[in-house]
C-alpha cells in the first residue's frame, strides 16, 4: 500500500469514487459507531452491481467476511474483502434508509437518507445509479436468530476500525454515512467517516 | 373465494398474471417438492416491486409468514400473505437462478433458469421487467445458522400445499417453476405447479 490522501465522508452524506481493477478502498470507522452503507457498480455498465442475493450462494453465508469475494448480479467478483480490523459484524439484509422509511418512523419533515445520498454521490461524479441495490451496511449490527427474527443492534466496532475492499474489475464504489438517528444502529450519533484510495 | 380456473405453471417455465387490488393468487405446490420463484410489481409502475430488504425492517424477520404483508421498495404492502397450508418454509435470501449460475455449476449448454423465465413470462403479457428483484422463493428451504451460514435444504412441504397472496394494490405477479436440478432445492425433480386467481 502506498500513502494516500485521507478523504472525508461527511456525517449524513454520501461520496462515490472510481477504482481501477487492482486498486482498493480503505473505509475507516473513525468514531467506531458509524454505519457506512456501501455499494459497488461495474464502471463500464452500472447495471452490474454488488448483489448480496447473488453472493450468498457462492459464499454460503449471509455475513460477508474478510477473505471473501463480494459478487455482482452477474455472479463474478467485484470486490475482494481484503482487510477488516473490526469484529466483522456487517449487514446485508436491510435496505438503505429512504424518505418512505423516515415517514413510517414518524418524521414529518425531510430526513437525510442513504438512498438520496447514493444518488447525490453518483451525480457528483457524473453518473446516475440504475438501481438502488441492497447495500453492504458496514458495521451495522443486525443479529439474526435461528427462527429468522432480526433486531436492531448497536455497532460493536471501535474507533479507527477499517476495512479494505479491493476492486476485481474497474468499478464505482459509493458510500453513505448513515443518518439513521431514530434506531440505535449508529448508537444515536451520526458522524463522519473517512476513506482512502489505495494502489 | 369464488371458483376459479386452475392454471398450470409448467415445469421449468414461468407465467405472469395481473391482479386487481383485492384479488388474490393461490399458488399450489401440486407435487410438494417444487420451488416457485415469485415476484410482484406495481401494475402502474413496475419500478416499484416486492423487495425483501425493504420488508425485513417492517416485519422484523427474514422468513415471510402467513399473516404478514410483503412490502415494496417504496415501503408499502403489495401482497398480504393470507394463507399457507405448508410448514411455512420459504426463502428470501437467494437470487433467482440464471445462466451465470448454471455456468458456475458446470453446465456447458443452456439451462432453463428462473431469471429468463421471469423475462419470458412478463413478455407474454406485454411487459418488460425493469429489474430482477430477489424473488420470494416459495417452499425453498434455506436454513440459516446463527453464525450466518446457509445450506441448501430439500423442501419440507407436501403435495397440494398452497399459499394465497392477496393484492394490496393493482399488481403483476410473476412465477417460475424453478428448474434447479443440480442442487437439492427441488428434491432433484423439476415439475409443474398450479395457480388460481381468486376474487
Tab-separated table of N, CA, C and O in Angstrom, chain A residues 15-104:
chain	number	residue	atom	x	y	z
A	15	UNK	N	-20.579	9.829	-0.739
A	15	UNK	CA	-19.485	10.082	-1.666
A	15	UNK	C	-19.337	8.860	-2.564
A	15	UNK	O	-19.639	7.744	-2.147
A	16	UNK	N	-18.838	9.080	-3.785
A	16	UNK	CA	-18.546	7.970	-4.683
A	16	UNK	C	-17.185	8.184	-5.305
A	16	UNK	O	-16.726	9.330	-5.442
A	17	UNK	N	-16.541	7.108	-5.660
A	17	UNK	CA	-15.220	7.213	-6.291
A	17	UNK	C	-15.041	6.065	-7.278
A	17	UNK	O	-15.730	5.050	-7.207
A	18	UNK	N	-14.118	6.286	-8.195
A	18	UNK	CA	-13.802	5.260	-9.187
A	18	UNK	C	-12.566	4.485	-8.736
A	18	UNK	O	-11.593	5.070	-8.274
A	19	UNK	N	-12.622	3.179	-8.868
A	19	UNK	CA	-11.471	2.322	-8.599
A	19	UNK	C	-11.136	1.556	-9.867
A	19	UNK	O	-12.022	0.949	-10.485
A	20	UNK	N	-9.853	1.602	-10.235
A	20	UNK	CA	-9.412	0.712	-11.306
A	20	UNK	C	-9.184	-0.680	-10.722
A	20	UNK	O	-8.896	-0.821	-9.533
A	21	UNK	N	-9.321	-1.665	-11.559
A	21	UNK	CA	-9.042	-3.034	-11.143
A	21	UNK	C	-7.683	-3.082	-10.449
A	21	UNK	O	-6.690	-2.553	-10.980
A	22	UNK	N	-7.625	-3.639	-9.276
A	22	UNK	CA	-6.378	-3.733	-8.517
A	22	UNK	C	-6.235	-2.670	-7.453
A	22	UNK	O	-5.519	-2.857	-6.469
A	23	UNK	N	-6.895	-1.520	-7.631
A	23	UNK	CA	-6.922	-0.517	-6.566
A	23	UNK	C	-7.870	-0.986	-5.457
A	23	UNK	O	-8.687	-1.889	-5.658
A	24	UNK	N	-7.725	-0.333	-4.308
A	24	UNK	CA	-8.596	-0.703	-3.187
A	24	UNK	C	-9.099	0.553	-2.505
A	24	UNK	O	-8.536	1.642	-2.662
A	25	UNK	N	-10.163	0.402	-1.744
A	25	UNK	CA	-10.636	1.484	-0.902
A	25	UNK	C	-10.571	1.021	0.549
A	25	UNK	O	-10.966	-0.106	0.872
A	26	UNK	N	-9.986	1.899	1.362
A	26	UNK	CA	-9.939	1.661	2.811
A	26	UNK	C	-11.012	2.563	3.419
A	26	UNK	O	-10.973	3.784	3.240
A	27	UNK	N	-11.978	1.989	4.072
A	27	UNK	CA	-13.070	2.757	4.686
A	27	UNK	C	-12.886	2.681	6.195
A	27	UNK	O	-12.778	1.585	6.765
A	28	UNK	N	-12.797	3.865	6.801
A	28	UNK	CA	-12.380	3.962	8.207
A	28	UNK	C	-13.556	4.420	9.067
A	28	UNK	O	-14.160	5.464	8.816
A	29	UNK	N	-13.853	3.628	10.085
A	29	UNK	CA	-14.920	3.965	11.030
A	29	UNK	C	-14.306	4.832	12.130
A	29	UNK	O	-14.077	4.391	13.263
A	30	UNK	N	-14.079	6.077	11.788
A	30	UNK	CA	-13.250	6.982	12.591
A	30	UNK	C	-13.695	7.022	14.051
A	30	UNK	O	-12.864	6.993	14.966
A	31	UNK	N	-15.003	7.088	14.259
A	31	UNK	CA	-15.526	7.187	15.628
A	31	UNK	C	-16.009	5.844	16.173
A	31	UNK	O	-16.390	5.760	17.340
A	32	UNK	N	-16.011	4.836	15.333
A	32	UNK	CA	-16.295	3.486	15.812
A	32	UNK	C	-17.753	3.066	15.817
A	32	UNK	O	-18.043	1.871	15.907
A	33	UNK	N	-18.662	4.029	15.730
A	33	UNK	CA	-20.077	3.664	15.840
A	33	UNK	C	-20.893	4.142	14.645
A	33	UNK	O	-22.115	4.281	14.745
A	34	UNK	N	-20.219	4.391	13.520
A	34	UNK	CA	-20.920	4.913	12.339
A	34	UNK	C	-21.090	3.812	11.295
A	34	UNK	O	-20.102	3.236	10.840
A	35	UNK	N	-22.309	3.555	10.916
A	35	UNK	CA	-22.585	2.636	9.813
A	35	UNK	C	-22.308	3.345	8.489
A	35	UNK	O	-22.669	4.519	8.319
A	36	UNK	N	-21.667	2.638	7.567
A	36	UNK	CA	-21.433	3.166	6.220
A	36	UNK	C	-22.104	2.231	5.213
A	36	UNK	O	-21.658	1.104	5.007
A	37	UNK	N	-23.188	2.690	4.619
A	37	UNK	CA	-23.822	1.937	3.529
A	37	UNK	C	-22.901	2.020	2.316
A	37	UNK	O	-22.477	3.117	1.926
A	38	UNK	N	-22.631	0.880	1.702
A	38	UNK	CA	-21.641	0.824	0.623
A	38	UNK	C	-22.211	0.051	-0.570
A	38	UNK	O	-22.819	-1.007	-0.398
A	39	UNK	N	-22.003	0.624	-1.757
A	39	UNK	CA	-22.451	-0.021	-2.995
A	39	UNK	C	-21.254	-0.111	-3.955
A	39	UNK	O	-20.320	0.702	-3.872
A	40	UNK	N	-21.325	-1.033	-4.902
A	40	UNK	CA	-20.305	-1.112	-5.951
A	40	UNK	C	-20.989	-1.408	-7.279
A	40	UNK	O	-21.885	-2.268	-7.355
A	41	UNK	N	-20.574	-0.669	-8.300
A	41	UNK	CA	-21.127	-0.808	-9.655
A	41	UNK	C	-19.983	-1.033	-10.642
A	41	UNK	O	-18.917	-0.399	-10.519
A	42	UNK	N	-20.205	-1.867	-11.626
A	42	UNK	CA	-19.268	-2.016	-12.736
A	42	UNK	C	-19.136	-0.660	-13.433
A	42	UNK	O	-20.146	-0.062	-13.838
A	43	UNK	N	-17.906	-0.163	-13.587
A	43	UNK	CA	-17.696	1.166	-14.176
A	43	UNK	C	-18.136	1.212	-15.636
A	43	UNK	O	-18.514	2.271	-16.144
A	44	UNK	N	-18.058	0.091	-16.318
A	44	UNK	CA	-18.408	0.073	-17.745
A	44	UNK	C	-19.900	-0.098	-17.970
A	44	UNK	O	-20.423	0.275	-19.019
A	45	UNK	N	-20.584	-0.699	-17.005
A	45	UNK	CA	-22.025	-0.937	-17.135
A	45	UNK	C	-22.610	-1.033	-15.724
A	45	UNK	O	-22.616	-2.104	-15.121
A	46	UNK	N	-23.103	0.102	-15.197
A	46	UNK	CA	-23.559	0.085	-13.801
A	46	UNK	C	-24.812	-0.747	-13.552
A	46	UNK	O	-25.232	-0.864	-12.408
A	47	UNK	N	-25.362	-1.339	-14.623
A	47	UNK	CA	-26.456	-2.299	-14.380
A	47	UNK	C	-25.917	-3.572	-13.741
A	47	UNK	O	-26.681	-4.393	-13.254
A	48	UNK	N	-24.595	-3.720	-13.765
A	48	UNK	CA	-23.967	-4.793	-12.998
A	48	UNK	C	-23.492	-4.199	-11.686
A	48	UNK	O	-22.733	-3.219	-11.675
A	49	UNK	N	-23.910	-4.767	-10.577
A	49	UNK	CA	-23.582	-4.196	-9.268
A	49	UNK	C	-23.438	-5.295	-8.214
A	49	UNK	O	-23.897	-6.422	-8.411
A	50	UNK	N	-22.803	-4.936	-7.124
A	50	UNK	CA	-22.674	-5.850	-5.986
A	50	UNK	C	-24.067	-6.259	-5.522
A	50	UNK	O	-24.913	-5.396	-5.277
A	51	UNK	N	-24.281	-7.554	-5.407
A	51	UNK	CA	-25.624	-8.062	-5.090
A	51	UNK	C	-25.500	-9.207	-4.090
A	51	UNK	O	-24.946	-10.265	-4.401
A	52	UNK	N	-26.023	-8.994	-2.911
A	52	UNK	CA	-25.862	-9.999	-1.857
A	52	UNK	C	-26.618	-11.277	-2.157
A	52	UNK	O	-26.153	-12.363	-1.818
A	53	UNK	N	-27.790	-11.154	-2.791
A	53	UNK	CA	-28.543	-12.390	-3.060
A	53	UNK	C	-27.825	-13.261	-4.097
A	53	UNK	O	-28.068	-14.460	-4.158
A	54	UNK	N	-26.942	-12.638	-4.876
A	54	UNK	CA	-26.125	-13.422	-5.803
A	54	UNK	C	-24.819	-13.887	-5.145
A	54	UNK	O	-24.242	-14.891	-5.572
A	55	UNK	N	-24.346	-13.152	-4.145
A	55	UNK	CA	-23.128	-13.565	-3.430
A	55	UNK	C	-23.375	-14.746	-2.500
A	55	UNK	O	-22.533	-15.645	-2.387
A	56	UNK	N	-24.527	-14.723	-1.811
A	56	UNK	CA	-24.756	-15.738	-0.753
A	56	UNK	C	-24.619	-17.177	-1.242
A	56	UNK	O	-24.033	-18.003	-0.537
A	57	UNK	N	-25.144	-17.509	-2.435
A	57	UNK	CA	-24.978	-18.903	-2.878
A	57	UNK	C	-23.508	-19.280	-3.070
A	57	UNK	O	-23.169	-20.462	-3.014
A	58	UNK	N	-22.658	-18.282	-3.315
A	58	UNK	CA	-21.243	-18.559	-3.585
A	58	UNK	C	-20.407	-18.578	-2.315
A	58	UNK	O	-19.433	-19.316	-2.223
A	59	UNK	N	-20.786	-17.768	-1.317
A	59	UNK	CA	-20.021	-17.749	-0.063
A	59	UNK	C	-20.644	-18.656	0.992
A	59	UNK	O	-19.979	-19.007	1.964
A	60	UNK	N	-21.930	-19.002	0.814
A	60	UNK	CA	-22.596	-19.867	1.797
A	60	UNK	C	-22.877	-19.179	3.111
A	60	UNK	O	-23.002	-19.821	4.152
A	61	UNK	N	-23.003	-17.851	3.077
A	61	UNK	CA	-23.204	-17.112	4.325
A	61	UNK	C	-23.947	-15.816	4.046
A	61	UNK	O	-23.857	-15.257	2.948
A	62	UNK	N	-24.660	-15.320	5.068
A	62	UNK	CA	-25.318	-14.021	4.912
A	62	UNK	C	-24.470	-12.887	5.466
A	62	UNK	O	-24.847	-11.730	5.342
A	63	UNK	N	-23.313	-13.212	6.093
A	63	UNK	CA	-22.444	-12.171	6.648
A	63	UNK	C	-21.106	-12.182	5.906
A	63	UNK	O	-20.298	-13.081	6.116
A	64	UNK	N	-20.858	-11.189	5.046
A	64	UNK	CA	-19.576	-11.163	4.320
A	64	UNK	C	-18.409	-10.981	5.282
A	64	UNK	O	-18.514	-10.228	6.254
A	65	UNK	N	-17.327	-11.643	4.995
A	65	UNK	CA	-16.175	-11.617	5.904
A	65	UNK	C	-14.881	-11.389	5.138
A	65	UNK	O	-14.793	-11.679	3.946
A	66	UNK	N	-13.893	-10.882	5.875
A	66	UNK	CA	-12.525	-10.760	5.356
A	66	UNK	C	-12.101	-12.082	4.715
A	66	UNK	O	-12.339	-13.153	5.282
A	67	UNK	N	-11.486	-11.961	3.540
A	67	UNK	CA	-11.029	-13.159	2.837
A	67	UNK	C	-12.035	-13.678	1.821
A	67	UNK	O	-11.738	-14.627	1.096
A	68	UNK	N	-13.210	-13.053	1.764
A	68	UNK	CA	-14.233	-13.490	0.807
A	68	UNK	C	-14.381	-12.460	-0.319
A	68	UNK	O	-14.038	-11.286	-0.155
A	69	UNK	N	-14.944	-12.917	-1.407
A	69	UNK	CA	-15.275	-12.007	-2.502
A	69	UNK	C	-16.728	-11.539	-2.364
A	69	UNK	O	-17.580	-12.250	-1.838
A	70	UNK	N	-16.973	-10.334	-2.860
A	70	UNK	CA	-18.323	-9.787	-2.971
A	70	UNK	C	-18.685	-9.840	-4.452
A	70	UNK	O	-17.948	-9.297	-5.288
A	71	UNK	N	-19.791	-10.483	-4.771
A	71	UNK	CA	-20.129	-10.775	-6.162
A	71	UNK	C	-21.212	-9.840	-6.689
A	71	UNK	O	-21.953	-9.235	-5.931
A	72	UNK	N	-21.294	-9.813	-8.005
A	72	UNK	CA	-22.300	-8.975	-8.675
A	72	UNK	C	-23.514	-9.823	-9.058
A	72	UNK	O	-23.522	-11.042	-8.920
A	73	UNK	N	-24.503	-9.111	-9.611
A	73	UNK	CA	-25.684	-9.793	-10.145
A	73	UNK	C	-25.351	-10.552	-11.429
A	73	UNK	O	-26.236	-11.192	-12.001
A	74	UNK	N	-24.093	-10.513	-11.865
A	74	UNK	CA	-23.654	-11.410	-12.946
A	74	UNK	C	-22.708	-12.480	-12.416
A	74	UNK	O	-21.968	-13.101	-13.184
A	75	UNK	N	-22.724	-12.663	-11.088
A	75	UNK	CA	-22.046	-13.804	-10.442
A	75	UNK	C	-20.540	-13.794	-10.591
A	75	UNK	O	-19.925	-14.849	-10.709
A	76	UNK	N	-19.950	-12.591	-10.614
A	76	UNK	CA	-18.480	-12.540	-10.598
A	76	UNK	C	-18.058	-11.558	-9.525
A	76	UNK	O	-18.824	-10.695	-9.096
A	77	UNK	N	-16.805	-11.682	-9.105
A	77	UNK	CA	-16.319	-10.824	-8.035
A	77	UNK	C	-16.164	-9.391	-8.520
A	77	UNK	O	-15.615	-9.131	-9.593
A	78	UNK	N	-16.635	-8.447	-7.716
A	78	UNK	CA	-16.384	-7.030	-7.988
A	78	UNK	C	-15.424	-6.466	-6.958
A	78	UNK	O	-14.607	-5.608	-7.280
A	79	UNK	N	-15.478	-6.966	-5.722
A	79	UNK	CA	-14.590	-6.505	-4.651
A	79	UNK	C	-14.115	-7.713	-3.856
A	79	UNK	O	-14.887	-8.647	-3.600
A	80	UNK	N	-12.855	-7.661	-3.438
A	80	UNK	CA	-12.329	-8.662	-2.515
A	80	UNK	C	-12.220	-8.014	-1.144
A	80	UNK	O	-11.676	-6.922	-0.991
A	81	UNK	N	-12.770	-8.672	-0.152
A	81	UNK	CA	-12.809	-8.158	1.226
A	81	UNK	C	-11.452	-8.505	1.866
A	81	UNK	O	-11.295	-9.536	2.486
A	82	UNK	N	-10.503	-7.566	1.705
A	82	UNK	CA	-9.099	-7.885	1.974
A	82	UNK	C	-8.702	-7.715	3.434
A	82	UNK	O	-7.886	-8.474	3.954
A	83	UNK	N	-9.226	-6.697	4.088
A	83	UNK	CA	-8.854	-6.430	5.488
A	83	UNK	C	-10.086	-6.042	6.268
A	83	UNK	O	-11.007	-5.405	5.722
A	84	UNK	N	-10.069	-6.344	7.551
A	84	UNK	CA	-11.148	-5.926	8.451
A	84	UNK	C	-10.599	-5.967	9.870
A	84	UNK	O	-10.353	-7.046	10.413
A	85	UNK	N	-10.368	-4.813	10.460
A	85	UNK	CA	-9.824	-4.772	11.827
A	85	UNK	C	-10.933	-4.811	12.875
A	85	UNK	O	-10.646	-4.908	14.062
A	86	UNK	N	-12.195	-4.721	12.426
A	86	UNK	CA	-13.326	-4.749	13.359
A	86	UNK	C	-13.720	-6.193	13.635
A	86	UNK	O	-13.177	-7.116	13.017
A	87	UNK	N	-14.676	-6.413	14.553
A	87	UNK	CA	-15.124	-7.796	14.810
A	87	UNK	C	-15.846	-8.458	13.635
A	87	UNK	O	-16.265	-9.602	13.754
A	88	UNK	N	-16.001	-7.744	12.531
A	88	UNK	CA	-16.568	-8.387	11.334
A	88	UNK	C	-18.082	-8.463	11.323
A	88	UNK	O	-18.660	-9.317	10.648
A	89	UNK	N	-18.721	-7.548	12.023
A	89	UNK	CA	-20.189	-7.533	12.050
A	89	UNK	C	-20.688	-6.487	11.056
A	89	UNK	O	-20.567	-5.272	11.288
A	90	UNK	N	-21.193	-6.975	9.927
A	90	UNK	CA	-21.696	-6.119	8.853
A	90	UNK	C	-23.016	-6.724	8.364
A	90	UNK	O	-23.219	-7.936	8.453
A	91	UNK	N	-23.873	-5.896	7.819
A	91	UNK	CA	-25.211	-6.361	7.426
A	91	UNK	C	-25.400	-6.344	5.916
A	91	UNK	O	-24.893	-5.449	5.230
A	92	UNK	N	-26.168	-7.324	5.419
A	92	UNK	CA	-26.570	-7.337	4.010
A	92	UNK	C	-28.076	-7.490	3.849
A	92	UNK	O	-28.565	-7.642	2.724
A	93	UNK	N	-28.811	-7.474	4.948
A	93	UNK	CA	-30.235	-7.835	4.901
A	93	UNK	C	-31.170	-6.646	4.765
A	93	UNK	O	-32.335	-6.819	4.399
A	94	UNK	N	-30.678	-5.454	5.099
A	94	UNK	CA	-31.547	-4.293	5.262
A	94	UNK	C	-31.282	-3.271	4.162
A	94	UNK	O	-30.143	-2.887	3.902
A	95	UNK	N	-32.362	-2.793	3.546
A	95	UNK	CA	-32.266	-1.766	2.501
A	95	UNK	C	-31.702	-0.472	3.079
A	95	UNK	O	-31.823	-0.200	4.282
A	96	UNK	N	-31.111	0.335	2.225
A	96	UNK	CA	-30.708	1.678	2.651
A	96	UNK	C	-31.949	2.459	3.059
A	96	UNK	O	-33.036	2.299	2.483
A	97	UNK	N	-31.777	3.321	4.060
A	97	UNK	CA	-32.911	4.129	4.516
A	97	UNK	C	-33.303	5.119	3.413
A	97	UNK	O	-32.507	5.457	2.540
A	98	UNK	N	-34.552	5.538	3.450
A	98	UNK	CA	-35.066	6.439	2.422
A	98	UNK	C	-36.202	7.272	3.007
A	98	UNK	O	-36.587	7.105	4.171
A	99	UNK	N	-36.701	8.156	2.187
A	99	UNK	CA	-37.764	9.061	2.616
A	99	UNK	C	-38.989	8.306	3.139
A	99	UNK	O	-39.588	8.679	4.155
A	100	UNK	N	-39.350	7.204	2.447
A	100	UNK	CA	-40.502	6.400	2.878
A	100	UNK	C	-40.273	5.865	4.294
A	100	UNK	O	-41.164	5.848	5.130
A	101	UNK	N	-39.048	5.411	4.539
A	101	UNK	CA	-38.716	4.808	5.829
A	101	UNK	C	-38.862	5.823	6.964
A	101	UNK	O	-39.436	5.522	8.009
A	102	UNK	N	-38.347	7.026	6.737
A	102	UNK	CA	-38.431	8.027	7.811
A	102	UNK	C	-39.869	8.491	8.007
A	102	UNK	O	-40.269	8.810	9.123
A	103	UNK	N	-40.662	8.481	6.937
A	103	UNK	CA	-42.084	8.765	7.095
A	103	UNK	C	-42.747	7.749	8.014
A	103	UNK	O	-43.510	8.101	8.927
A	104	UNK	N	-42.436	6.462	7.803
A	104	UNK	CA	-43.019	5.414	8.649
A	104	UNK	C	-42.506	5.509	10.082
A	104	UNK	O	-43.168	5.054	11.020
